[in-house]
Amino acid sequence: MDFALSENQRLWQASLAGLLNRSAPLERVRAFAEGDAAVARDVWRALAEAGASGLLIPETYGGLGLGLLEAVLTAEALGQTAAPAPFLGTSLAALALASADSQTQERWLPRLASGEATAGLAVSEAVAGARDGAGVSFTARRLRGRSLFAIDAEGADLLIVADQTGRIHLVETGAAGLSISPLTSIDRTRNLSEIIFEGVDGRPLDDDGGTALSRLRDAAWVLLAADMLGASQTLLDKAVAYAKERRQFGRVIGSFQAVKHLCAEMAASLEPCRALVWYAAYAWDRIPQESSLVAAHAKAHLSEVSRFVARTSTEVHGGIGITDLLGLHFGFKRVGLDRQLLGGPERVRDHAARLQGLVD
Amino acid sequence: MDFALSENQRLWQASLAGLLNRSAPLERVRAFAEGDAAVARDVWRALAEAGASGLLIPETYGGLGLGLLEAVLTAEALGQTAAPAPFLGTSLAALALASADSQTQERWLPRLASGEATAGLAVSEAVAGARDGAGVSFTARRLRGRSLFAIDAEGADLLIVADQTGRIHLVETGAAGLSISPLTSIDRTRNLSEIIFEGVDGRPLDDDGGTALSRLRDAAWVLLAADMLGASQTLLDKAVAYAKERRQFGRVIGSFQAVKHLCAEMAASLEPCRALVWYAAYAWDRIPQESSLVAAHAKAHLSEVSRFVARTSTEVHGGIGITDLLGLHFGFKRVGLDRQLLGGPERVRDHAARLQGLVD
Amino acid sequence: MDLALSPHHAAFAREVQGFLLSHRREWPGPRATRAQVLAWQARLISAGYAARTIPREYGGFGAAPDILESRLIAESFIATGAPGPLAGQGISMLVPTLLEVGTEDQKRTWIGPTLRGEIIWCQGYSEPGSGSDLASLTTRAHEDGDDFVINGQKIWTSTAHLADMMFCLVRTEPDAPKHDGISYLIFSMATPGIEVRPLRTMTGQAEFNEVFFTDVRVPKNQIVGGRGQGWRVANTTLRHERGMLGDPNAAEARLSAIMALMREETVGGQRVIDNPLMRERLMRLQGEVLTMKFNGLRLLTQSLKGESPGLAGLIVKLQGCELNHQLAALAIDALGELGVLYEDSTHLRAGGVWQHRYMFDLGLIIGGGTAQIQKNIIGERGLGLPREPRPLAG
Amino acid sequence: MDLALSPHHAAFAREVQGFLLSHRREWPGPRATRAQVLAWQARLISAGYAARTIPREYGGFGAAPDILESRLIAESFIATGAPGPLAGQGISMLVPTLLEVGTEDQKRTWIGPTLRGEIIWCQGYSEPGSGSDLASLTTRAHEDGDDFVINGQKIWTSTAHLADMMFCLVRTEPDAPKHDGISYLIFSMATPGIEVRPLRTMTGQAEFNEVFFTDVRVPKNQIVGGRGQGWRVANTTLRHERGMLGDPNAAEARLSAIMALMREETVGGQRVIDNPLMRERLMRLQGEVLTMKFNGLRLLTQSLKGESPGLAGLIVKLQGCELNHQLAALAIDALGELGVLYEDSTHLRAGGVWQHRYMFDLGLIIGGGTAQIQKNIIGERGLGLPREPRPLAG
């Protein structure tokens, strides 16, 4: 019975923190948001060198062969610094590839592990419901239609695509009939696209009744929750630091009960979320029968807590909080995006209710 | 354009406050809660002398011929003092009798106006949905079944009963086949019963497709909202008074920002509710096309605000707030009952959505 | 209680709407020239639908104040869709201040051109170190001959990059208690030594500026009120600002827009409005919007009667800003993944206005007195709770 | 991270459950005699499932502390349904305090009988004038010969009407600074001059008492710790109290009960669980219950490793009490009109437990440090924010 990070996991956290502080300090994040694409490449190179790109890939394919818990620590660190990197798409592709044939695995896993190739994820319609007539059909071995809100697809080499029946396809981004165009979101540190399929050659993984997609969705929800945890932690830390330093009416504002209690409420909401996210990752790795429910709750609960923290941290900062100066808004927007990606909290909680047979 | 109480309405408020302070001070309310039934009779006698029993009854029948706005001021005053009185049942009966034949009106209205007779209301199943298999059928001119959560029925002379199709019946409490037994609720100042109909002679008012019941329900919602407004105002006032007087750590606790802000949040939520309740009553009297929606929102919104105020006022009081000593709990329980009576807020808001055609 | 208009006021509303509609050809559109805008403003002033209660000798229409008429005029612009009169901090804040405490010469010089839109003003109050505690401002002005010489920095100066003039708080008596050492100066933004830098906010736009002063010389007669009177003068102005925030009509319009949005948008083929959870949130907010709307009617009546609004007035900013923020949050959630799109994205809805509002409204919750300051005010002025005791050490 | 039990601990859990089940015939039921209750307690102590880590010489089992074993024992009682060991303020608060600061004589005299259930204790801390500011208490004890003589009043004394003994804070040095003038006394409730009056709360029951002292004489050797040391002694005890509140297992059990309730109850023929709004509230709370449960696992691990729980521990009371209150609120709302019934009403559900909890939990939110005090603690101890400056005047 040991519900804590191992020594190796703590070292992993520390090395990530170090490399992200070097490769993605605030001014570099800001530069990326303003169009300097090199930043994301540098961050990814640094992450790949540390092994993050192959975290979930078996050692035989050049990866670290670790579990979702380590991936969660990575997502949290990225959220904490608002660093741009195709970690989510690439990690989920690695998971999806686990059920591919060995030839496909040999083709892709080493390249993903080394950081040479990255992957994107186009499953929004199957997971969160189709918008604007999107959706991807698969007939006569061809994929047709559109997928919105694809994650990390722009610049990727490989796509994981869910069709309307919930089957998963691997699509190379050079394939004929495929076009990817960026969507602009509030969060300039993230990579979101629309993908159009005009008769693209599809390669469905096993037709398993949606199990693979469910596992992928659960992992994505947990990683998004971890991203929110990291971003919210930074928002809280910055608020507390500011409250200790900013003086008004002859006192540091953190000595005012109103400000102190806002900070306390943020901490009281956020701190136990760490255990929720850890448990969700641990369950994904080790207790599959609990995994889906906890993943849903992690996604939904972190969405609510981090909306509260983002807003409250901004309030504690007062006027400076709404400017670009401290970069507080990067975290604010990051959790704003995470909340909606692959389903907002109401939708995700409805899923949790269905899992427990509470919906007719 | 004048959205304020008239001079007469203010005088009415003042005279109610005076008579309730005399007839229902805290120790009398407590005595009633502990079983001294005479208190409610005394309060009703005092109210009847002032005309409250006949507030909504035309002057030709000995009433004051006033509108729901004046009734709202009365309900608010009763909520403020947690005074026991069959005001809600009797007032709604007066409204229901407006569509009765003149013989029935002549028989009942003068006696209700004088305070000599009172009335109860048994419409819960038709308005808020049946519980525990309750419901009243009307076939072959006979009422059969049960009605729960009847308001002010115990000790009443007349009942207003809704059957399963939404028709309204007048039933005299002496009628054969009728039995009334009390239900014990958290709020010992209120009169709640279960009524059993075993082939009771029914006298349906016009079969109007439910219009009369809708109007009655709307009026009841507005009066319950007013009751919550009054009770919450007392809860807030007591919290503010206590915060000005109670000292801890060498200061009155109201000088601590935490306590001050709790009071401010209560006031900020509650104060605008006064206008909502006024408007709901005014609309019931004068703008029928808006009335139903605003009545629903008044009931639902006051339910939420007063739950918050009741809890927060108790917190501001600290330990003493949960004792019987200050009688704070009378208001707490009063709003607890009002919230659920004739439908909790979720149900009532669903009704508001239906009124606007938002539900398929 | 009677919500009907008197015959006089009903006729007045018809008259205003008739006037606006009959001058539809003069309405300046989105691409109107400055001349067209100023011509429309002049037309409105001469008709009495702008600068209505400002005395004629200062360029206004000179009508006796009638709050209901003012309200009916405002509603007529909304009802007809006519472009409203010019607004801005000059008209809403400087003009009332000058009327109250300006010299005759200041009134004659500045009010008329400001009303006509010939002079655009910006406000120099907040400083980086003085937010909630505005009176601790440190921008200094020392005397030198016939001038004050200003050094320091302002922030949150919304129209500084467009403005001709600034009204500004500076510390002229550094040794006086903090509220007594401030003066209120007005001066041209073209004065040498003023530098305006745009301040980008989280919305991605530069809605505000920072303004830096280096030896900026302002003639002494450009002081409003006496030396050291600036705090009192500014409070006149701030009182006028309070009324600008928390407009219940705006909330009602937003609610309607969200209701329409929820009827139109579908997720997985299901209309958003058919999702009971989204509908419930909509209904909750409708309850609050109506509450604030009716509270507004109550406040209007109190104004008409010259009564003090009391608690019901103190809560408007706190509740109104929060409500608008919550409305934006609901719209974003109703849009779901579409709700995160922004700027020039394909599939963007309503120009990204909901995200913009969600962020901008948070600025409003903070600006003009944070929610915490508002709660202090409600607790102390509204409920009579005592102020915090002064601390032993500063 | 590994949530599986070690073979040792898995065997231990089996052993405890086996023991409890094999002694099922000794379980005291709801109508058990006092003798039966005490016999079961004695059985549990001798088996090591009560008073486990208390040294044998003071009447305990004398095992080395193992937090996981303690947890497994607690869970075994829940799993088997066996009646738990005796609890109460004597066992949970006085015993640890005596172990830490009592004299050898005090330990030998009081701990054993307390553990065995022969002595029931109550706690005399709070006073009407001293709630959050406990150290301002004014119940005085002056010296007179070999005795202290106590005058004053306590409140919130939960088991005073049943208790044999009280541990009590009194002011013995009225001129010392407030934290330094307090002493911790223990004495019999049968001492002349003690009057216990039941204190009825909003639930309608008298869960607490007031205790009045008139010239109550207590021998001087019944002080625990030195004179003026009472505040430090009491803080030992309070630290033990904190752990008692906010049990995540209780919240999980409540959630299950509400889920069952929502499946059973119908309104107008529709099951409550089929109402999407009620289901949504249930799911929201499930998310919070799970969060607190997993946070509890994290805290348990930290305890096992002897690490300080930090922030994650400080928030347990605040979040846990609030969560329980919200669960009760949902149950009441799910019951709707049935949810207002109470006491002996027909149609009452679950004995009215949800209304009782809704009110009683509010008392827990307030008691043992109000939510406001908890937030101060989280802000100051957890986040390192500064205390409020001391006011100029008292």
Short mmCIF file of N, CA, C and O in Angstrom, two decimals, chain C residues 117-192:
data_model
loop_
_atom_site.label_atom_id
_atom_site.label_comp_id
_atom_site.label_asym_id
_atom_site.label_seq_id
_atom_site.Cartn_x
_atom_site.Cartn_y
_atom_site.Cartn_z
N GLY C 117 -17.97 66.29 -29.24
CA GLY C 117 -17.06 65.25 -29.74
C GLY C 117 -15.80 65.81 -30.34
O GLY C 117 -15.01 65.07 -30.93
N GLU C 118 -15.57 67.10 -30.16
CA GLU C 118 -14.36 67.69 -30.75
C GLU C 118 -13.12 67.40 -29.90
O GLU C 118 -12.01 67.45 -30.41
N ILE C 119 -13.34 67.13 -28.63
CA ILE C 119 -12.22 66.78 -27.74
C ILE C 119 -12.50 65.41 -27.13
O ILE C 119 -13.55 65.19 -26.56
N ILE C 120 -11.53 64.55 -27.29
CA ILE C 120 -11.63 63.23 -26.66
C ILE C 120 -10.70 63.22 -25.44
O ILE C 120 -9.57 63.68 -25.50
N TRP C 121 -11.24 62.70 -24.33
CA TRP C 121 -10.50 62.71 -23.06
C TRP C 121 -10.12 61.30 -22.65
O TRP C 121 -10.79 60.33 -22.99
N CYS C 122 -9.07 61.24 -21.87
CA CYS C 122 -8.78 60.00 -21.17
C CYS C 122 -8.53 60.31 -19.70
O CYS C 122 -8.33 61.46 -19.32
N GLN C 123 -8.59 59.25 -18.91
CA GLN C 123 -8.55 59.41 -17.45
C GLN C 123 -7.22 58.91 -16.90
O GLN C 123 -6.85 57.77 -17.16
N GLY C 124 -6.52 59.73 -16.17
CA GLY C 124 -5.25 59.29 -15.57
C GLY C 124 -5.37 59.16 -14.07
O GLY C 124 -5.03 60.07 -13.32
N TYR C 125 -5.89 58.03 -13.63
CA TYR C 125 -6.06 57.80 -12.19
C TYR C 125 -5.12 56.69 -11.70
O TYR C 125 -4.21 56.93 -10.94
N SER C 126 -5.39 55.46 -12.17
CA SER C 126 -4.67 54.30 -11.63
C SER C 126 -3.19 54.34 -11.96
O SER C 126 -2.77 54.86 -12.99
N GLU C 127 -2.42 53.74 -11.07
CA GLU C 127 -0.99 53.58 -11.28
C GLU C 127 -0.62 52.14 -10.96
O GLU C 127 -1.36 51.44 -10.26
N PRO C 128 0.54 51.70 -11.45
CA PRO C 128 0.90 50.30 -11.19
C PRO C 128 0.89 49.97 -9.70
O PRO C 128 0.46 48.89 -9.31
N GLY C 129 1.31 50.89 -8.86
CA GLY C 129 1.35 50.59 -7.43
C GLY C 129 0.07 50.96 -6.69
O GLY C 129 -0.06 50.73 -5.50
N SER C 130 -0.89 51.55 -7.40
CA SER C 130 -2.10 52.04 -6.74
C SER C 130 -3.32 51.54 -7.48
O SER C 130 -3.77 52.14 -8.45
N GLY C 131 -3.81 50.41 -7.04
CA GLY C 131 -4.99 49.84 -7.67
C GLY C 131 -6.19 50.07 -6.80
O GLY C 131 -6.81 51.13 -6.84
N SER C 132 -6.48 49.10 -5.95
CA SER C 132 -7.58 49.27 -5.00
C SER C 132 -7.34 50.48 -4.11
O SER C 132 -8.26 51.18 -3.73
N ASP C 133 -6.08 50.70 -3.78
CA ASP C 133 -5.71 51.80 -2.88
C ASP C 133 -5.30 53.00 -3.73
O ASP C 133 -4.15 53.44 -3.71
N LEU C 134 -6.27 53.54 -4.48
CA LEU C 134 -5.99 54.59 -5.44
C LEU C 134 -5.30 55.80 -4.80
O LEU C 134 -4.40 56.42 -5.38
N ALA C 135 -5.70 56.12 -3.57
CA ALA C 135 -5.18 57.33 -2.93
C ALA C 135 -3.69 57.25 -2.63
O ALA C 135 -3.09 58.24 -2.24
N SER C 136 -3.10 56.07 -2.81
CA SER C 136 -1.66 55.97 -2.56
C SER C 136 -0.85 56.34 -3.80
O SER C 136 0.36 56.10 -3.85
N LEU C 137 -1.47 56.94 -4.80
CA LEU C 137 -0.78 57.23 -6.06
C LEU C 137 0.47 58.09 -5.85
O LEU C 137 0.55 58.91 -4.93
N THR C 138 1.47 57.88 -6.70
CA THR C 138 2.77 58.54 -6.49
C THR C 138 3.23 59.42 -7.66
O THR C 138 4.33 59.98 -7.60
N THR C 139 2.44 59.50 -8.73
CA THR C 139 2.83 60.41 -9.81
C THR C 139 2.87 61.83 -9.23
O THR C 139 1.87 62.31 -8.68
N ARG C 140 4.03 62.48 -9.35
CA ARG C 140 4.21 63.75 -8.66
C ARG C 140 4.12 64.92 -9.62
O ARG C 140 4.48 64.84 -10.79
N ALA C 141 3.64 66.04 -9.11
CA ALA C 141 3.70 67.29 -9.87
C ALA C 141 4.28 68.34 -8.92
O ALA C 141 3.69 68.61 -7.88
N HIS C 142 5.44 68.86 -9.28
CA HIS C 142 5.98 69.93 -8.43
C HIS C 142 5.84 71.27 -9.14
O HIS C 142 5.77 71.34 -10.38
N GLU C 143 5.76 72.31 -8.34
CA GLU C 143 5.59 73.66 -8.88
C GLU C 143 6.88 74.15 -9.51
O GLU C 143 7.97 73.95 -8.96
N ASP C 144 6.75 74.83 -10.63
CA ASP C 144 7.93 75.46 -11.21
C ASP C 144 7.42 76.67 -11.98
O ASP C 144 6.86 76.53 -13.07
N GLY C 145 7.57 77.87 -11.37
CA GLY C 145 7.04 79.07 -12.00
C GLY C 145 5.53 78.98 -12.11
O GLY C 145 4.86 78.68 -11.11
N ASP C 146 4.99 79.17 -13.31
CA ASP C 146 3.54 79.15 -13.51
C ASP C 146 3.02 77.74 -13.81
O ASP C 146 1.85 77.57 -14.11
N ASP C 147 3.92 76.77 -13.78
CA ASP C 147 3.52 75.42 -14.19
C ASP C 147 3.60 74.43 -13.05
O ASP C 147 4.33 74.63 -12.08
N PHE C 148 2.86 73.34 -13.24
CA PHE C 148 3.17 72.11 -12.53
C PHE C 148 4.03 71.27 -13.47
O PHE C 148 3.79 71.26 -14.70
N VAL C 149 4.97 70.52 -12.91
CA VAL C 149 5.81 69.65 -13.73
C VAL C 149 5.59 68.21 -13.24
O VAL C 149 5.86 67.89 -12.08
N ILE C 150 5.06 67.39 -14.17
CA ILE C 150 4.61 66.03 -13.78
C ILE C 150 5.65 64.99 -14.16
O ILE C 150 6.18 65.00 -15.28
N ASN C 151 5.90 64.07 -13.20
CA ASN C 151 6.73 62.90 -13.47
C ASN C 151 6.06 61.68 -12.85
O ASN C 151 5.60 61.74 -11.70
N GLY C 152 6.04 60.61 -13.60
CA GLY C 152 5.44 59.39 -13.05
C GLY C 152 4.78 58.57 -14.13
O GLY C 152 5.09 58.72 -15.32
N GLN C 153 3.88 57.69 -13.71
CA GLN C 153 3.27 56.77 -14.67
C GLN C 153 1.83 56.45 -14.30
O GLN C 153 1.50 56.25 -13.12
N LYS C 154 0.98 56.39 -15.31
CA LYS C 154 -0.41 55.94 -15.14
C LYS C 154 -0.60 54.63 -15.90
O LYS C 154 0.18 54.29 -16.80
N ILE C 155 -1.66 53.93 -15.55
CA ILE C 155 -1.96 52.66 -16.22
C ILE C 155 -3.48 52.54 -16.35
O ILE C 155 -4.21 53.27 -15.67
N TRP C 156 -3.93 51.63 -17.20
CA TRP C 156 -5.37 51.41 -17.45
C TRP C 156 -6.02 52.62 -18.10
O TRP C 156 -7.19 52.89 -17.91
N THR C 157 -5.25 53.35 -18.91
CA THR C 157 -5.74 54.57 -19.52
C THR C 157 -6.33 54.17 -20.87
O THR C 157 -5.63 54.05 -21.87
N SER C 158 -7.67 53.96 -20.86
CA SER C 158 -8.23 53.20 -21.97
C SER C 158 -8.12 53.87 -23.33
O SER C 158 -7.77 53.23 -24.29
N THR C 159 -8.39 55.17 -23.43
CA THR C 159 -8.36 55.77 -24.77
C THR C 159 -7.16 56.67 -24.97
O THR C 159 -7.15 57.54 -25.85
N ALA C 160 -6.09 56.47 -24.18
CA ALA C 160 -4.95 57.40 -24.22
C ALA C 160 -4.39 57.58 -25.63
O ALA C 160 -3.96 58.67 -26.00
N HIS C 161 -4.42 56.53 -26.43
CA HIS C 161 -3.82 56.61 -27.77
C HIS C 161 -4.66 57.43 -28.74
O HIS C 161 -4.20 57.82 -29.80
N LEU C 162 -5.91 57.69 -28.39
CA LEU C 162 -6.80 58.47 -29.25
C LEU C 162 -7.09 59.85 -28.67
O LEU C 162 -7.62 60.71 -29.37
N ALA C 163 -6.77 60.03 -27.41
CA ALA C 163 -7.30 61.19 -26.69
C ALA C 163 -6.54 62.47 -27.01
O ALA C 163 -5.35 62.46 -27.28
N ASP C 164 -7.30 63.57 -26.97
CA ASP C 164 -6.71 64.90 -27.09
C ASP C 164 -6.25 65.42 -25.73
O ASP C 164 -5.28 66.17 -25.64
N MET C 165 -6.98 65.04 -24.70
CA MET C 165 -6.75 65.62 -23.37
C MET C 165 -6.81 64.52 -22.32
O MET C 165 -7.41 63.47 -22.54
N MET C 166 -6.21 64.81 -21.19
CA MET C 166 -6.31 63.90 -20.03
C MET C 166 -6.78 64.67 -18.81
O MET C 166 -6.38 65.82 -18.61
N PHE C 167 -7.65 64.04 -18.00
CA PHE C 167 -7.85 64.54 -16.64
C PHE C 167 -7.15 63.57 -15.72
O PHE C 167 -7.27 62.35 -15.88
N CYS C 168 -6.42 64.09 -14.78
CA CYS C 168 -5.36 63.30 -14.16
C CYS C 168 -5.22 63.64 -12.68
O CYS C 168 -5.36 64.80 -12.28
N LEU C 169 -4.94 62.63 -11.88
CA LEU C 169 -4.64 62.85 -10.46
C LEU C 169 -3.14 62.78 -10.25
O LEU C 169 -2.49 61.83 -10.70
N VAL C 170 -2.61 63.80 -9.58
CA VAL C 170 -1.17 63.83 -9.29
C VAL C 170 -0.97 64.24 -7.85
O VAL C 170 -1.83 64.87 -7.24
N ARG C 171 0.16 63.87 -7.31
CA ARG C 171 0.47 64.24 -5.93
C ARG C 171 1.23 65.55 -5.94
O ARG C 171 2.33 65.64 -6.46
N THR C 172 0.61 66.58 -5.39
CA THR C 172 1.25 67.88 -5.37
C THR C 172 1.82 68.23 -4.00
O THR C 172 2.70 69.08 -3.90
N GLU C 173 1.29 67.59 -2.95
CA GLU C 173 1.82 67.88 -1.61
C GLU C 173 2.27 66.55 -1.01
O GLU C 173 1.51 65.89 -0.31
N PRO C 174 3.51 66.19 -1.26
CA PRO C 174 3.96 64.85 -0.84
C PRO C 174 3.98 64.65 0.67
O PRO C 174 3.97 63.51 1.14
N ASP C 175 3.97 65.75 1.44
CA ASP C 175 4.06 65.58 2.89
C ASP C 175 2.69 65.54 3.56
O ASP C 175 2.59 65.23 4.76
N ALA C 176 1.63 65.83 2.82
CA ALA C 176 0.29 65.82 3.41
C ALA C 176 -0.19 64.37 3.56
O ALA C 176 0.34 63.47 2.92
N PRO C 177 -1.19 64.12 4.44
CA PRO C 177 -1.81 62.78 4.49
C PRO C 177 -2.26 62.38 3.09
O PRO C 177 -2.62 63.25 2.27
N LYS C 178 -2.28 61.07 2.82
CA LYS C 178 -2.35 60.66 1.41
C LYS C 178 -3.58 61.19 0.67
O LYS C 178 -3.47 61.55 -0.49
N HIS C 179 -4.72 61.30 1.35
CA HIS C 179 -5.91 61.79 0.66
C HIS C 179 -5.87 63.30 0.44
O HIS C 179 -6.62 63.84 -0.37
N ASP C 180 -5.01 64.00 1.18
CA ASP C 180 -5.01 65.47 1.11
C ASP C 180 -3.90 66.02 0.23
O ASP C 180 -3.78 67.24 0.12
N GLY C 181 -3.09 65.16 -0.37
CA GLY C 181 -1.96 65.67 -1.13
C GLY C 181 -2.12 65.57 -2.63
O GLY C 181 -1.16 65.68 -3.38
N ILE C 182 -3.36 65.36 -3.06
CA ILE C 182 -3.60 65.06 -4.47
C ILE C 182 -4.29 66.22 -5.16
O ILE C 182 -5.16 66.87 -4.56
N SER C 183 -3.88 66.50 -6.40
CA SER C 183 -4.58 67.53 -7.18
C SER C 183 -5.05 66.93 -8.50
O SER C 183 -4.52 65.91 -8.97
N TYR C 184 -6.05 67.59 -9.08
CA TYR C 184 -6.72 67.11 -10.29
C TYR C 184 -6.35 68.08 -11.41
O TYR C 184 -6.72 69.26 -11.35
N LEU C 185 -5.59 67.62 -12.38
CA LEU C 185 -5.13 68.49 -13.47
C LEU C 185 -5.73 68.04 -14.80
O LEU C 185 -5.99 66.85 -14.99
N ILE C 186 -5.92 68.99 -15.70
CA ILE C 186 -6.31 68.64 -17.06
C ILE C 186 -5.29 69.22 -18.02
O ILE C 186 -4.81 70.34 -17.83
N PHE C 187 -4.93 68.44 -19.02
CA PHE C 187 -3.89 68.91 -19.94
C PHE C 187 -3.95 68.14 -21.26
O PHE C 187 -4.56 67.07 -21.35
N SER C 188 -3.30 68.73 -22.25
CA SER C 188 -3.30 68.14 -23.59
C SER C 188 -2.37 66.94 -23.64
O SER C 188 -1.29 66.94 -23.06
N MET C 189 -2.80 65.92 -24.37
CA MET C 189 -1.97 64.73 -24.54
C MET C 189 -0.80 65.02 -25.49
O MET C 189 0.09 64.18 -25.65
N ALA C 190 -0.84 66.20 -26.14
CA ALA C 190 0.27 66.57 -27.03
C ALA C 190 1.39 67.26 -26.26
O ALA C 190 2.42 67.59 -26.85
N THR C 191 1.20 67.49 -24.98
CA THR C 191 2.25 68.14 -24.19
C THR C 191 3.54 67.31 -24.25
O THR C 191 3.48 66.08 -24.11
N PRO C 192 4.66 67.98 -24.48
CA PRO C 192 5.92 67.22 -24.53
C PRO C 192 6.17 66.45 -23.23
O PRO C 192 5.82 66.93 -22.15
#
